[in-house]
Coordinates of C-alpha atoms and ligand atoms in Angstrom, one line a residue:
M277 CA 18.6 -24.6 -42.0
R278 CA 17.7 -20.8 -41.7
R279 CA 15.5 -20.1 -38.8
G280 CA 12.9 -18.2 -41.0
A281 CA 12.6 -21.3 -43.3
A282 CA 12.2 -23.6 -40.3
A283 CA 9.2 -21.6 -39.0
A284 CA 7.6 -21.4 -42.4
A285 CA 8.0 -25.0 -42.8
A286 CA 6.2 -25.8 -39.6
P287 CA 2.6 -24.5 -40.2
G288 CA 1.3 -27.3 -38.0
L289 CA 2.8 -25.9 -34.7
S290 CA 0.5 -25.4 -31.9
M291 CA -0.1 -21.7 -30.9
S292 CA 1.8 -22.2 -27.6
E293 CA 4.8 -23.8 -29.3
R294 CA 5.0 -20.9 -31.6
R295 CA 4.8 -18.6 -28.6
R296 CA 7.6 -20.4 -26.8
R297 CA 9.8 -20.1 -29.9
R298 CA 9.2 -16.5 -30.2
V299 CA 10.0 -16.0 -26.5
R300 CA 13.2 -17.8 -26.8
R301 CA 14.2 -16.1 -29.9
H302 CA 13.3 -12.7 -28.2
G303 CA 15.4 -13.7 -25.1
G304 CA 18.4 -14.2 -27.4
L305 CA 18.0 -10.9 -29.0
R306 CA 17.6 -9.1 -25.6
S307 CA 20.6 -10.6 -24.2
R308 CA 22.7 -9.4 -27.1
G309 CA 21.3 -5.8 -26.6
R310 CA 19.9 -5.3 -30.1
M311 CA 16.5 -3.8 -28.9
K312 CA 15.2 -2.0 -25.8
T313 CA 11.9 -3.2 -24.3
L314 CA 9.0 -0.9 -23.9
F315 CA 9.8 -0.7 -20.2
E316 CA 13.4 0.2 -20.6
E317 CA 12.4 2.9 -23.1
I318 CA 9.9 4.4 -20.7
K319 CA 12.5 4.5 -17.9
A320 CA 15.0 6.0 -20.1
S321 CA 12.5 8.7 -21.1
I322 CA 11.9 9.5 -17.4
K323 CA 15.5 9.8 -16.8
N324 CA 16.1 12.0 -19.8
N325 CA 13.2 14.2 -19.0
Y326 CA 14.1 17.8 -18.2
N327 CA 10.7 19.1 -17.5
Q328 CA 10.2 20.8 -21.0
D329 CA 8.6 17.6 -22.5
R330 CA 6.7 15.4 -20.1
S331 CA 5.5 13.0 -22.7
F332 CA 6.5 9.6 -23.8
W333 CA 7.8 9.6 -27.3
R334 CA 5.5 7.1 -28.9
P335 CA 2.1 5.8 -28.3
V336 CA 1.9 3.2 -25.6
L337 CA -1.0 0.6 -25.7
P338 CA -3.5 2.6 -27.8
W339 CA -7.2 2.4 -27.2
G340 CA -8.8 -0.3 -29.5
G341 CA -6.6 -2.3 -32.0
V342 CA -6.7 -4.1 -35.3
F343 CA -5.2 -7.5 -35.7
T344 CA -4.7 -8.6 -39.4
I345 CA -4.9 -12.4 -40.1
K346 CA -2.4 -13.6 -42.6
A347 CA -5.0 -15.7 -44.0
G348 CA -3.7 -18.8 -46.0
R349 CA -5.6 -21.3 -48.0
K350 CA -7.0 -22.9 -44.9
A351 CA -8.5 -19.9 -43.5
V352 CA -10.4 -19.2 -46.7
S353 CA -12.4 -22.4 -46.2
C354 CA -13.5 -21.3 -42.8
T355 CA -17.0 -19.9 -42.2
P356 CA -17.6 -17.3 -41.2
L357 CA -14.8 -15.7 -42.9
Y358 CA -12.8 -12.9 -41.4
V359 CA -9.4 -11.4 -42.1
E360 CA -9.0 -9.0 -39.3
I361 CA -10.0 -8.6 -35.6
R362 CA -11.1 -5.2 -34.5
L363 CA -11.1 -4.4 -30.7
K364 CA -13.4 -1.7 -29.3
N365 CA -13.7 -0.1 -25.9
T366 CA -10.5 -1.6 -24.7
C367 CA -10.0 0.9 -21.9
T368 CA -11.6 -1.6 -19.5
I369 CA -8.5 -3.7 -19.7
D370 CA -5.7 -1.2 -20.9
G371 CA -5.0 0.6 -17.6
F372 CA -4.7 -2.7 -15.9
L373 CA -2.4 -4.2 -18.5
M374 CA -0.1 -1.2 -18.2
L375 CA -0.1 -1.5 -14.4
L376 CA 0.5 -5.4 -14.5
Y377 CA 3.5 -4.6 -16.9
V378 CA 5.0 -2.0 -14.6
I379 CA 4.6 -4.3 -11.7
L380 CA 6.1 -7.4 -13.2
N381 CA 9.0 -5.2 -14.3
E382 CA 9.8 -3.5 -11.2
N383 CA 9.7 -6.5 -9.0
E384 CA 12.1 -9.2 -9.7
S385 CA 10.5 -12.1 -8.0
F386 CA 6.9 -11.3 -9.2
P387 CA 6.9 -12.9 -12.6
R388 CA 7.8 -16.3 -11.1
E389 CA 5.3 -15.8 -8.5
L390 CA 2.5 -14.8 -10.6
S391 CA 3.4 -17.7 -13.1
L392 CA 2.1 -19.9 -10.3
H393 CA -1.4 -18.4 -10.7
F394 CA -1.6 -17.5 -14.3
G395 CA 0.7 -20.0 -15.8
R396 CA 4.2 -19.4 -16.9
E397 CA 3.3 -19.3 -20.5
F398 CA 0.9 -16.6 -20.0
V399 CA 3.3 -14.5 -18.1
D400 CA 6.2 -15.1 -20.7
C401 CA 3.9 -14.1 -23.5
F402 CA 2.4 -11.2 -21.9
L403 CA 5.8 -9.7 -21.0
Y404 CA 7.3 -10.6 -24.4
L405 CA 4.3 -8.9 -26.3
M406 CA 4.5 -5.8 -24.0
D407 CA 8.3 -5.5 -24.4
T408 CA 7.9 -5.7 -28.2
Y409 CA 5.1 -3.1 -28.5
S410 CA 2.6 -5.8 -29.8
F411 CA -0.3 -4.0 -28.2
T412 CA -3.2 -5.5 -30.1
T413 CA -1.8 -9.1 -29.6
V414 CA -1.3 -8.6 -25.9
K415 CA -5.1 -7.5 -25.6
L416 CA -6.0 -10.6 -27.5
L417 CA -3.9 -12.8 -25.2
W418 CA -5.8 -11.4 -22.3
I419 CA -9.2 -11.8 -23.9
W420 CA -8.7 -15.2 -25.1
D421 CA -6.6 -16.6 -22.2
K422 CA -8.2 -14.9 -19.2
M423 CA -11.8 -13.8 -20.1
E424 CA -14.8 -15.9 -20.5
K425 CA -16.7 -15.7 -23.7
Q426 CA -19.7 -14.2 -22.2
Q427 CA -17.8 -11.3 -20.8
Y428 CA -17.6 -9.5 -24.1
K429 CA -19.6 -9.0 -27.1
S430 CA -18.2 -10.2 -30.5
E431 CA -19.7 -10.4 -34.1
V432 CA -18.6 -10.7 -37.5
H433 CA -19.1 -7.7 -39.7
K434 CA -18.1 -8.0 -43.2
A435 CA -14.6 -9.4 -43.1
S436 CA -14.0 -8.4 -39.4
L437 CA -14.5 -10.1 -36.2
I438 CA -15.4 -7.2 -33.8
I439 CA -14.6 -7.7 -30.1
D440 CA -16.2 -5.0 -28.0
L441 CA -15.0 -4.7 -24.3
F442 CA -17.5 -2.1 -23.2
G443 CA -18.4 -2.4 -19.6
N444 CA -16.9 -2.4 -16.2
E445 CA -13.2 -2.8 -15.7
H446 CA -13.5 -5.0 -12.6
D447 CA -15.6 -7.4 -14.5
N448 CA -13.1 -7.4 -17.5
F449 CA -9.8 -7.4 -15.6
T450 CA -10.0 -8.0 -11.7
K451 CA -12.5 -10.8 -11.8
N452 CA -10.2 -12.8 -14.3
L453 CA -7.2 -12.8 -12.1
E454 CA -7.7 -16.4 -11.2
N455 CA -7.8 -16.9 -7.4
L456 CA -5.0 -14.5 -6.9
M457 CA -7.1 -12.2 -4.7
S458 CA -9.5 -14.7 -3.1
T459 CA -9.9 -14.3 0.6
I460 CA -12.0 -16.0 3.3
Q461 CA -13.3 -15.1 6.7
E462 CA -15.0 -17.3 9.1
S463 CA -17.5 -16.4 11.8
Y464 CA -19.1 -18.1 14.8
C465 CA -22.1 -17.1 16.7
S466 CA -22.1 -17.4 20.5
N467 CA -25.6 -18.8 20.5
W468 CA -25.6 -22.6 20.3
R469 CA -29.1 -22.6 18.8
C470 CA -28.2 -20.0 16.0
P471 CA -29.4 -21.7 12.8
T472 CA -26.2 -20.5 11.0
R473 CA -23.7 -20.7 13.8
V474 CA -20.5 -21.1 11.7
Q475 CA -20.4 -19.1 8.5
E476 CA -17.7 -18.7 5.9
D477 CA -17.5 -15.6 3.6
Q478 CA -15.3 -16.1 0.5
Q479 CA -14.7 -13.3 -1.9
R480 CA -12.8 -13.4 -5.2
T481 CA -12.0 -9.7 -5.5
I482 CA -11.5 -7.1 -2.9
S483 CA -14.3 -4.6 -2.9
I484 CA -13.9 -1.9 -0.4
N485 CA -17.1 -0.1 0.9
P486 CA -17.1 3.5 2.3
P487 CA -18.1 3.8 6.0
Q488 CA -21.7 4.4 6.7
E489 CA -21.2 7.1 9.1
I490 CA -18.4 9.6 8.5
P491 CA -15.6 8.9 11.1
H492 CA -12.4 11.0 11.3
G493 CA -9.2 9.6 10.1
N494 CA -8.3 7.6 7.1
L495 CA -11.4 6.5 5.6
I496 CA -9.7 3.8 3.2
R497 CA -7.5 2.4 6.0
L498 CA -10.6 2.1 8.1
A499 CA -12.7 0.5 5.3
V500 CA -9.9 -2.1 4.6
D501 CA -9.6 -2.9 8.3
E502 CA -13.4 -3.4 8.4
L503 CA -13.1 -6.0 5.7
F504 CA -10.0 -7.7 7.0
C505 CA -9.6 -7.6 10.7
S506 CA -11.3 -9.7 13.3
K507 CA -14.3 -8.2 15.0
I508 CA -17.4 -9.0 17.2
E509 CA -20.8 -7.9 16.2
L510 CA -24.4 -8.6 17.0
C511 CA -25.6 -11.8 15.0
E512 CA -27.9 -10.7 12.2
E513 CA -29.9 -14.0 12.2
R514 CA -33.5 -13.1 13.0
G515 CA -34.2 -13.5 16.7
C516 CA -30.8 -15.0 17.6
G517 CA -29.5 -12.2 19.8
G518 CA -26.0 -13.8 20.0
L519 CA -22.6 -12.3 19.4
R520 CA -21.0 -13.2 16.2
E521 CA -17.1 -13.4 16.3
F522 CA -15.4 -12.8 13.0
S523 CA -11.9 -14.2 12.4
Q524 CA -9.3 -12.2 10.5
R525 CA -9.9 -12.3 6.7
I526 CA -7.0 -14.2 5.1
F527 CA -5.9 -14.8 1.4
C528 CA -6.9 -18.3 0.3
H529 CA -3.5 -18.8 -1.5
G530 CA -1.2 -16.6 0.5
A531 CA -0.6 -12.8 0.3
P532 CA -0.5 -12.0 -3.3
P533 CA 2.3 -9.9 -5.1
F534 CA -0.3 -7.1 -5.8
V535 CA -3.9 -6.4 -4.8
V536 CA -6.4 -4.4 -6.7
L537 CA -8.9 -2.7 -4.4
N538 CA -12.4 -2.0 -6.0
M539 CA -13.2 1.5 -5.2
Q540 CA -16.1 2.2 -7.3
H541 CA -18.7 2.9 -4.6
W542 CA -16.7 5.8 -3.2
K543 CA -17.6 9.3 -3.7
P544 CA -14.8 11.8 -4.7
E545 CA -15.2 13.7 -1.4
D546 CA -14.3 10.6 0.6
L547 CA -11.0 10.0 -1.3
A548 CA -9.1 13.1 -0.2
Y549 CA -6.6 11.1 1.6
V550 CA -5.3 8.0 -0.2
P551 CA -2.9 6.0 2.1
Y552 CA 0.5 5.1 0.6
Y553 CA 0.6 2.0 2.5
L554 CA -1.7 -0.6 4.1
D555 CA -1.5 -3.4 6.4
L556 CA -3.3 -6.4 4.8
S557 CA -3.5 -9.8 6.3
D558 CA -0.2 -9.5 8.2
H559 CA 1.7 -8.1 5.2
K560 CA 2.5 -4.5 4.2
Y561 CA 1.4 -3.1 1.0
L562 CA 2.7 0.1 -0.9
L563 CA 0.6 2.2 -3.2
E564 CA 1.8 1.4 -7.0
G565 CA -1.1 3.0 -8.9
A566 CA -4.7 3.5 -9.6
T567 CA -7.3 3.3 -12.3
L568 CA -9.5 6.2 -12.8
F569 CA -13.1 6.4 -14.3
N570 CA -14.4 9.3 -16.3
K571 CA -18.3 9.0 -15.8
E572 CA -19.3 11.5 -18.7
E573 CA -17.2 9.5 -21.4
H574 CA -17.6 6.1 -19.6
H575 CA -13.8 5.9 -20.0
Y576 CA -11.1 4.4 -17.8
S577 CA -7.4 5.6 -17.6
A578 CA -4.6 4.8 -15.1
A579 CA -1.9 6.3 -13.0
F580 CA 1.1 4.5 -11.7
Q581 CA 4.7 5.2 -10.6
I582 CA 8.1 4.2 -11.8
D583 CA 11.1 4.9 -9.6
G584 CA 8.9 7.2 -7.7
H585 CA 7.8 9.2 -10.6
W586 CA 4.1 9.3 -11.2
M587 CA 2.7 8.9 -14.7
H588 CA -0.7 9.1 -16.3
Y589 CA -1.8 6.7 -19.1
D590 CA -4.8 7.3 -21.2
G591 CA -5.2 5.0 -24.3
L592 CA -7.4 7.5 -26.1
R593 CA -5.0 10.4 -26.1
N594 CA -2.6 10.9 -29.0
V595 CA 0.2 11.3 -26.4
N596 CA -1.0 8.7 -24.2
L597 CA 1.7 8.4 -21.4
I598 CA 2.7 11.5 -19.7
L599 CA 4.9 12.2 -16.6
L600 CA 3.0 14.0 -13.7
N601 CA 4.5 16.9 -11.8
K602 CA 3.1 15.5 -8.6
P603 CA 1.1 12.4 -7.3
P604 CA -2.3 12.4 -9.1
E605 CA -5.6 13.5 -7.5
F606 CA -7.6 10.4 -7.4
L607 CA -10.9 12.2 -7.9
L608 CA -12.6 9.6 -10.2
L609 CA -11.3 6.4 -8.7
S610 CA -12.2 3.0 -9.9
S611 CA -9.5 1.0 -8.2
L612 CA -6.3 1.3 -6.1
V613 CA -3.3 -1.1 -6.7
Y614 CA -1.0 -1.9 -4.1
I615 CA 2.1 -4.1 -4.2
R616 CA 3.5 -6.3 -1.3
A617 CA 6.4 -4.7 0.3
T618 CA 9.5 -6.8 0.4
E619 CA 10.1 -8.5 3.6
K620 CA 13.1 -7.7 5.8
Ligands
ZN105 ZN1 -26.5 -16.2 15.7

């Protein structure tokens, strides 16, 4: 039986089974070398770049998206009826999806490791959809598989379902990374009568606060240490007067392959020096990229590196992926993304 006929004759297949079949089929095509993945195309374009043209030759993950539903007889009987899905304000996930794609392609062991957190099916589908330029579908995969319904607005307008992702990119992306970046820190007060002698502070995302006073040195590194390192402080419990000893902050599920540092409370002037590596919970992490926020337009974009070449991605531009001459200036920072260095 022809393959196409088999697929057409199996309309009752679950979504997941259909995805699995597509991935398998795609794997076959890839191994026979018939098509280049998006990542291979980007890498080739960096290699063949001779400074005249610093842009990638086709749009990569454009802002928004329209998904047309091939409605059969069954779909017509559904209410409310819609035949397309329109995505709006997707810049709150676009930059991170690009970063995730680059990270998964550049680090051989990461797809398997991230499958333990996100599920293997999600990782396979994500890579397949990005590889094959299925940009609207990959956004829908993120929205439906990782986001909660209350995290976005959706309404049916005429024959379209409109999904609006306007908001904060940490709400739309970073908070939905399962427990990848969950950390915990314990603390004990030296005073036996302290009403909250033992405390536990668990956080799902890594939000870095700028130091109160302005000390000299690398402010970001200092702020990361403040969050992660052990320390002794005066207990804040009223009238306690004891000393509170904080243990080292550790990752609940081991050091993750990548970390997103939420930098949205930092002023541009405090970001003059972005560290290229960080020590986090006994592991070394290297700077991979960043997401940037434009306040006037309430718009996010992203910068990342491939083979040491820095690129800037902005889904709203016509030419939306460009090679940078030098590392970007992180003036309007929303996040910094670091990847775990390979252990020797
Ligand atoms: Zn106390």
